């Protein structure tokens, strides 16, 4: 099994040392993990600085790869928090740095963070979702240096009220943009931990992804503590199988490597 969305204390919102997470991953039988530390330039909440020393990160990853080489495969990833005005800065980052795996996520919209509720003030749920997906679409039209979209419907996590619209038109446009470019989406199982009915995205969005021709799906717990590694993975894999998505991807030299779900579930 593989966990392709993990944070360590290189991320501003995590205090867990890499060694702690790696030891846990080995203990529960994971074959490969990818650390995907947060880079969220110009994050609206100034109490959080989502950036880190990239040289130290590279050094630490190499140290961990060497130390645990006989026990587990460790990949160097990053989770880039996109906003429309930051595309040039993200492109510059990717021109200078090398990562095994890149998640493109959106944690803020209209320069307002999601977690505090600021983004949702004075607008309906439908209005908020519409703005969020339109901005995400604008970002992925301009910024291309990533492998998968992370928790594409993250906006749902921060609203108690459900939208009466499914926004499949704009989400479909996003899929039609990324699928021909060989990019995929992740199944982020943290949705279960935050009270959603499934991981992110929800089952209807996965069905839409498949209908649009999507095949690349990575699996990640979005763990910030070692105890949530591989959280609800079996249930999530079974869900993918139920709609005809039969493979999970890892990455090697920038290209997806496909693993049959039925084999992982044995």
Short mmCIF file of N, CA, C and O in Angstrom, two decimals, residues 158-250:
data_model
loop_
_atom_site.label_atom_id
_atom_site.label_comp_id
_atom_site.label_asym_id
_atom_site.label_seq_id
_atom_site.Cartn_x
_atom_site.Cartn_y
_atom_site.Cartn_z
N UNK A 158 -15.70 22.97 4.85
CA UNK A 158 -15.85 24.14 5.71
C UNK A 158 -17.27 24.69 5.74
O UNK A 158 -17.49 25.78 6.25
N UNK A 159 -18.24 23.95 5.20
CA UNK A 159 -19.62 24.40 5.24
C UNK A 159 -20.51 23.32 5.83
O UNK A 159 -20.41 22.15 5.45
N UNK A 160 -21.36 23.71 6.75
CA UNK A 160 -22.30 22.77 7.35
C UNK A 160 -23.48 22.50 6.40
O UNK A 160 -24.02 21.41 6.36
N UNK A 161 -23.84 23.52 5.66
CA UNK A 161 -24.96 23.41 4.73
C UNK A 161 -24.49 22.79 3.42
O UNK A 161 -23.43 23.14 2.90
N UNK A 162 -25.27 21.87 2.86
CA UNK A 162 -24.93 21.26 1.59
C UNK A 162 -25.44 22.12 0.43
O UNK A 162 -26.51 22.72 0.52
N UNK A 163 -24.66 22.15 -0.63
CA UNK A 163 -25.07 22.91 -1.81
C UNK A 163 -26.16 22.17 -2.56
O UNK A 163 -26.17 20.94 -2.66
N UNK A 164 -27.09 22.93 -3.11
CA UNK A 164 -28.15 22.35 -3.94
C UNK A 164 -27.65 22.08 -5.36
O UNK A 164 -28.31 21.39 -6.13
N UNK A 165 -26.50 22.64 -5.69
CA UNK A 165 -25.90 22.42 -7.01
C UNK A 165 -24.68 21.50 -6.86
O UNK A 165 -24.01 21.52 -5.83
N UNK A 166 -24.40 20.72 -7.90
CA UNK A 166 -23.24 19.83 -7.82
C UNK A 166 -21.99 20.39 -8.52
O UNK A 166 -20.89 19.85 -8.36
N UNK A 167 -22.14 21.45 -9.31
CA UNK A 167 -21.03 22.12 -9.98
C UNK A 167 -20.26 21.18 -10.92
O UNK A 167 -19.07 21.37 -11.18
N UNK A 168 -20.96 20.20 -11.44
CA UNK A 168 -20.30 19.25 -12.34
C UNK A 168 -19.86 19.91 -13.64
O UNK A 168 -18.91 19.43 -14.28
N UNK A 169 -20.52 20.98 -14.06
CA UNK A 169 -20.11 21.65 -15.30
C UNK A 169 -18.70 22.20 -15.19
O UNK A 169 -17.84 21.92 -16.04
N UNK A 170 -18.43 22.99 -14.16
CA UNK A 170 -17.10 23.59 -14.00
C UNK A 170 -16.07 22.55 -13.60
O UNK A 170 -14.93 22.58 -14.07
N UNK A 171 -16.46 21.58 -12.77
CA UNK A 171 -15.53 20.51 -12.40
C UNK A 171 -15.20 19.68 -13.63
O UNK A 171 -14.05 19.28 -13.84
N UNK A 172 -16.19 19.44 -14.47
CA UNK A 172 -15.95 18.73 -15.73
C UNK A 172 -14.98 19.49 -16.62
O UNK A 172 -14.12 18.89 -17.28
N UNK A 173 -15.10 20.82 -16.66
CA UNK A 173 -14.16 21.63 -17.43
C UNK A 173 -12.74 21.48 -16.89
O UNK A 173 -11.77 21.45 -17.66
N UNK A 174 -12.63 21.42 -15.58
CA UNK A 174 -11.31 21.21 -14.96
C UNK A 174 -10.74 19.87 -15.40
O UNK A 174 -9.57 19.76 -15.78
N UNK A 175 -11.57 18.83 -15.35
CA UNK A 175 -11.11 17.50 -15.76
C UNK A 175 -10.72 17.47 -17.24
O UNK A 175 -9.73 16.83 -17.62
N UNK A 176 -11.48 18.16 -18.07
CA UNK A 176 -11.18 18.19 -19.50
C UNK A 176 -9.87 18.93 -19.79
O UNK A 176 -9.25 18.73 -20.83
N UNK A 177 -9.47 19.77 -18.86
CA UNK A 177 -8.20 20.47 -18.97
C UNK A 177 -7.03 19.58 -18.55
O UNK A 177 -6.00 19.53 -19.23
N UNK A 178 -7.18 18.88 -17.45
CA UNK A 178 -6.03 18.15 -16.89
C UNK A 178 -5.85 16.74 -17.46
O UNK A 178 -4.73 16.26 -17.58
N UNK A 179 -6.94 16.08 -17.82
CA UNK A 179 -6.83 14.67 -18.25
C UNK A 179 -6.00 14.53 -19.53
O UNK A 179 -5.10 13.67 -19.58
N UNK A 180 -6.23 15.34 -20.57
CA UNK A 180 -5.39 15.21 -21.78
C UNK A 180 -3.91 15.52 -21.51
O UNK A 180 -3.04 15.11 -22.29
N UNK A 181 -3.63 16.24 -20.43
CA UNK A 181 -2.25 16.58 -20.09
C UNK A 181 -1.58 15.49 -19.24
O UNK A 181 -0.43 15.65 -18.81
N UNK A 182 -2.31 14.39 -19.00
CA UNK A 182 -1.73 13.29 -18.24
C UNK A 182 -1.68 13.53 -16.74
O UNK A 182 -0.89 12.90 -16.03
N UNK A 183 -2.54 14.42 -16.27
CA UNK A 183 -2.61 14.70 -14.84
C UNK A 183 -3.81 13.99 -14.22
O UNK A 183 -4.78 13.68 -14.91
N UNK A 184 -3.73 13.74 -12.92
CA UNK A 184 -4.80 13.01 -12.26
C UNK A 184 -5.37 13.77 -11.07
O UNK A 184 -5.17 14.98 -10.93
N UNK A 185 -6.07 13.04 -10.24
CA UNK A 185 -6.61 13.59 -9.00
C UNK A 185 -6.27 12.64 -7.87
O UNK A 185 -5.95 11.47 -8.09
N UNK A 186 -6.35 13.13 -6.65
CA UNK A 186 -6.11 12.26 -5.51
C UNK A 186 -7.42 11.90 -4.83
O UNK A 186 -8.40 12.66 -4.90
N UNK A 187 -7.41 10.75 -4.17
CA UNK A 187 -8.45 10.42 -3.20
C UNK A 187 -7.85 10.70 -1.84
O UNK A 187 -6.94 10.01 -1.38
N UNK A 188 -8.32 11.77 -1.22
CA UNK A 188 -7.79 12.24 0.06
C UNK A 188 -8.73 11.76 1.17
O UNK A 188 -9.85 12.24 1.30
N UNK A 189 -8.26 10.81 1.97
CA UNK A 189 -9.15 10.17 2.94
C UNK A 189 -9.38 11.00 4.20
O UNK A 189 -10.13 10.58 5.07
N UNK A 190 -8.78 12.17 4.29
CA UNK A 190 -9.01 13.00 5.48
C UNK A 190 -10.46 13.47 5.57
O UNK A 190 -10.91 13.89 6.65
N UNK A 191 -11.20 13.41 4.47
CA UNK A 191 -12.61 13.80 4.53
C UNK A 191 -13.37 13.03 5.59
O UNK A 191 -14.23 13.59 6.29
N UNK A 192 -13.05 11.75 5.75
CA UNK A 192 -13.69 10.95 6.80
C UNK A 192 -13.43 11.54 8.18
O UNK A 192 -14.30 11.55 9.05
N UNK A 193 -12.20 12.02 8.39
CA UNK A 193 -11.82 12.53 9.72
C UNK A 193 -12.52 13.85 10.04
O UNK A 193 -12.64 14.22 11.20
N UNK A 194 -12.96 14.55 9.01
CA UNK A 194 -13.59 15.85 9.22
C UNK A 194 -15.11 15.80 9.06
O UNK A 194 -15.75 16.83 8.85
N UNK A 195 -15.66 14.60 9.15
CA UNK A 195 -17.11 14.48 9.20
C UNK A 195 -17.82 14.41 7.87
O UNK A 195 -19.06 14.44 7.83
N UNK A 196 -17.06 14.31 6.77
CA UNK A 196 -17.70 14.14 5.48
C UNK A 196 -18.10 12.68 5.30
O UNK A 196 -17.65 11.79 6.02
N UNK A 197 -18.95 12.43 4.32
CA UNK A 197 -19.45 11.07 4.10
C UNK A 197 -18.44 10.18 3.40
O UNK A 197 -18.61 8.95 3.34
N UNK A 198 -17.40 10.78 2.87
CA UNK A 198 -16.37 10.02 2.15
C UNK A 198 -15.08 10.81 2.20
O UNK A 198 -14.99 11.86 2.83
N UNK A 199 -14.07 10.28 1.50
CA UNK A 199 -12.88 11.08 1.29
C UNK A 199 -13.19 12.21 0.31
O UNK A 199 -14.34 12.41 -0.09
N UNK A 200 -12.16 12.93 -0.08
CA UNK A 200 -12.33 14.02 -1.04
C UNK A 200 -11.56 13.68 -2.32
O UNK A 200 -10.39 13.30 -2.25
N UNK A 201 -12.21 13.78 -3.48
CA UNK A 201 -13.57 14.26 -3.68
C UNK A 201 -14.60 13.17 -3.39
O UNK A 201 -14.26 12.01 -3.18
N UNK A 202 -15.86 13.58 -3.44
CA UNK A 202 -16.97 12.67 -3.18
C UNK A 202 -17.19 11.74 -4.38
O UNK A 202 -16.68 11.96 -5.47
N UNK A 203 -18.01 10.73 -4.16
CA UNK A 203 -18.21 9.68 -5.15
C UNK A 203 -18.75 10.21 -6.47
O UNK A 203 -18.37 9.76 -7.55
N UNK A 204 -19.64 11.21 -6.42
CA UNK A 204 -20.20 11.74 -7.67
C UNK A 204 -19.13 12.40 -8.53
O UNK A 204 -19.18 12.33 -9.76
N UNK A 205 -18.14 13.01 -7.88
CA UNK A 205 -17.05 13.65 -8.63
C UNK A 205 -16.12 12.60 -9.22
O UNK A 205 -15.64 12.76 -10.35
N UNK A 206 -15.90 11.51 -8.50
CA UNK A 206 -15.11 10.43 -9.08
C UNK A 206 -15.81 9.81 -10.29
O UNK A 206 -15.17 9.45 -11.28
N UNK A 207 -17.13 9.68 -10.21
CA UNK A 207 -17.88 9.16 -11.36
C UNK A 207 -17.74 10.09 -12.55
O UNK A 207 -17.60 9.66 -13.70
N UNK A 208 -17.79 11.40 -12.29
CA UNK A 208 -17.61 12.38 -13.35
C UNK A 208 -16.20 12.29 -13.94
O UNK A 208 -16.03 12.36 -15.16
N UNK A 209 -15.21 12.13 -13.06
CA UNK A 209 -13.83 12.00 -13.51
C UNK A 209 -13.67 10.80 -14.45
O UNK A 209 -13.06 10.91 -15.51
N UNK A 210 -14.24 9.68 -14.08
CA UNK A 210 -14.18 8.48 -14.92
C UNK A 210 -14.90 8.73 -16.25
O UNK A 210 -14.42 8.34 -17.32
N UNK A 211 -16.06 9.37 -16.20
CA UNK A 211 -16.83 9.67 -17.40
C UNK A 211 -16.03 10.55 -18.36
O UNK A 211 -16.14 10.43 -19.59
N UNK A 212 -15.23 11.44 -17.81
CA UNK A 212 -14.42 12.34 -18.62
C UNK A 212 -13.16 11.66 -19.15
O UNK A 212 -12.39 12.27 -19.90
N UNK A 213 -12.96 10.40 -18.76
CA UNK A 213 -11.80 9.66 -19.25
C UNK A 213 -10.63 9.60 -18.29
O UNK A 213 -9.54 9.14 -18.65
N UNK A 214 -10.83 10.06 -17.07
CA UNK A 214 -9.76 10.06 -16.08
C UNK A 214 -9.40 8.68 -15.59
O UNK A 214 -10.28 7.84 -15.37
N UNK A 215 -8.12 8.43 -15.42
CA UNK A 215 -7.63 7.14 -14.97
C UNK A 215 -6.63 7.24 -13.83
O UNK A 215 -6.45 6.29 -13.07
N UNK A 216 -5.95 8.38 -13.71
CA UNK A 216 -4.88 8.50 -12.72
C UNK A 216 -5.46 8.97 -11.38
O UNK A 216 -6.00 10.07 -11.26
N UNK A 217 -5.33 8.10 -10.37
CA UNK A 217 -5.79 8.42 -9.01
C UNK A 217 -4.68 8.05 -8.03
O UNK A 217 -4.20 6.91 -8.05
N UNK A 218 -4.28 8.98 -7.20
CA UNK A 218 -3.37 8.67 -6.11
C UNK A 218 -4.16 8.62 -4.80
O UNK A 218 -5.27 9.15 -4.71
N UNK A 219 -3.58 7.98 -3.81
CA UNK A 219 -4.26 7.78 -2.53
C UNK A 219 -3.44 8.41 -1.42
O UNK A 219 -2.24 8.14 -1.29
N UNK A 220 -4.08 9.28 -0.63
CA UNK A 220 -3.35 9.95 0.44
C UNK A 220 -4.20 10.18 1.66
O UNK A 220 -5.39 10.48 1.57
N UNK A 221 -3.58 10.08 2.82
CA UNK A 221 -4.29 10.29 4.09
C UNK A 221 -4.28 11.74 4.53
O UNK A 221 -5.05 12.13 5.40
N UNK A 222 -3.38 12.56 3.95
CA UNK A 222 -3.21 13.95 4.39
C UNK A 222 -2.86 13.98 5.88
O UNK A 222 -3.30 14.85 6.63
N UNK A 223 -2.04 13.02 6.30
CA UNK A 223 -1.70 12.88 7.71
C UNK A 223 -0.76 13.99 8.17
O UNK A 223 0.21 14.32 7.50
N UNK A 224 -1.09 14.51 9.35
CA UNK A 224 -0.21 15.44 10.05
C UNK A 224 0.30 14.82 11.35
O UNK A 224 1.15 15.40 12.03
N UNK A 225 -0.24 13.66 11.68
CA UNK A 225 0.23 12.85 12.80
C UNK A 225 0.33 11.40 12.32
O UNK A 225 -0.44 10.99 11.44
N UNK A 226 1.23 10.66 12.89
CA UNK A 226 1.49 9.31 12.37
C UNK A 226 0.32 8.36 12.56
O UNK A 226 0.18 7.37 11.81
N UNK A 227 -0.57 8.64 13.50
CA UNK A 227 -1.67 7.73 13.78
C UNK A 227 -2.74 7.69 12.70
O UNK A 227 -3.59 6.81 12.69
N UNK A 228 -2.71 8.66 11.77
CA UNK A 228 -3.72 8.67 10.71
C UNK A 228 -3.17 8.21 9.36
O UNK A 228 -3.85 8.33 8.34
N UNK A 229 -1.98 7.68 9.34
CA UNK A 229 -1.45 7.12 8.10
C UNK A 229 -2.38 6.04 7.55
O UNK A 229 -2.90 5.22 8.31
N UNK A 230 -2.58 6.06 6.26
CA UNK A 230 -3.39 5.05 5.57
C UNK A 230 -4.81 4.95 6.13
O UNK A 230 -5.44 3.90 6.04
N UNK A 231 -5.32 6.05 6.63
CA UNK A 231 -6.64 6.06 7.26
C UNK A 231 -7.74 5.76 6.25
O UNK A 231 -7.82 6.39 5.20
N UNK A 232 -8.57 4.76 6.55
CA UNK A 232 -9.71 4.36 5.71
C UNK A 232 -9.31 3.99 4.28
O UNK A 232 -10.10 4.16 3.34
N UNK A 233 -8.11 3.47 4.10
CA UNK A 233 -7.65 3.16 2.75
C UNK A 233 -8.44 2.02 2.12
O UNK A 233 -8.81 2.09 0.95
N UNK A 234 -8.67 0.95 2.86
CA UNK A 234 -9.39 -0.18 2.27
C UNK A 234 -10.78 0.21 1.80
O UNK A 234 -11.20 -0.13 0.69
N UNK A 235 -11.52 0.93 2.66
CA UNK A 235 -12.86 1.36 2.29
C UNK A 235 -12.82 2.27 1.05
O UNK A 235 -13.69 2.18 0.18
N UNK A 236 -11.82 3.11 0.99
CA UNK A 236 -11.70 4.04 -0.14
C UNK A 236 -11.36 3.32 -1.44
O UNK A 236 -11.89 3.65 -2.50
N UNK A 237 -10.50 2.33 -1.35
CA UNK A 237 -10.16 1.56 -2.54
C UNK A 237 -11.36 0.76 -3.04
O UNK A 237 -11.59 0.65 -4.25
N UNK A 238 -12.12 0.21 -2.11
CA UNK A 238 -13.33 -0.52 -2.50
C UNK A 238 -14.33 0.40 -3.19
O UNK A 238 -15.01 0.00 -4.14
N UNK A 239 -14.41 1.64 -2.71
CA UNK A 239 -15.30 2.62 -3.33
C UNK A 239 -14.88 2.89 -4.76
O UNK A 239 -15.72 2.93 -5.67
N UNK A 240 -13.58 3.07 -4.98
CA UNK A 240 -13.09 3.30 -6.35
C UNK A 240 -13.41 2.12 -7.25
O UNK A 240 -13.86 2.30 -8.39
N UNK A 241 -13.18 0.93 -6.75
CA UNK A 241 -13.49 -0.28 -7.52
C UNK A 241 -14.95 -0.34 -7.91
O UNK A 241 -15.30 -0.75 -9.02
N UNK A 242 -15.82 0.10 -7.01
CA UNK A 242 -17.26 -0.01 -7.24
C UNK A 242 -17.72 0.84 -8.42
O UNK A 242 -18.78 0.58 -8.99
N UNK A 243 -16.95 1.85 -8.79
CA UNK A 243 -17.33 2.68 -9.93
C UNK A 243 -16.44 2.43 -11.15
O UNK A 243 -16.49 3.18 -12.13
N UNK A 244 -15.60 1.40 -11.06
CA UNK A 244 -14.81 1.02 -12.22
C UNK A 244 -13.44 1.65 -12.34
O UNK A 244 -12.81 1.56 -13.40
N UNK A 245 -12.97 2.30 -11.26
CA UNK A 245 -11.60 2.80 -11.24
C UNK A 245 -10.76 1.75 -10.53
O UNK A 245 -10.85 1.59 -9.31
N UNK A 246 -9.95 1.04 -11.27
CA UNK A 246 -9.33 -0.19 -10.76
C UNK A 246 -7.85 -0.08 -10.42
O UNK A 246 -7.22 -1.07 -10.04
N UNK A 247 -7.29 1.13 -10.54
CA UNK A 247 -5.85 1.29 -10.30
C UNK A 247 -5.56 2.50 -9.41
O UNK A 247 -6.26 3.50 -9.46
N UNK A 248 -4.49 2.37 -8.63
CA UNK A 248 -3.93 3.48 -7.86
C UNK A 248 -2.54 3.76 -8.44
O UNK A 248 -1.80 2.83 -8.78
N UNK A 249 -2.18 5.04 -8.52
CA UNK A 249 -0.90 5.41 -9.09
C UNK A 249 0.10 5.86 -8.02
O UNK A 249 -0.27 6.50 -7.04
N UNK A 250 1.35 5.47 -8.23
CA UNK A 250 2.48 6.11 -7.57
C UNK A 250 3.29 6.77 -8.69
O UNK A 250 2.92 6.68 -9.86
#
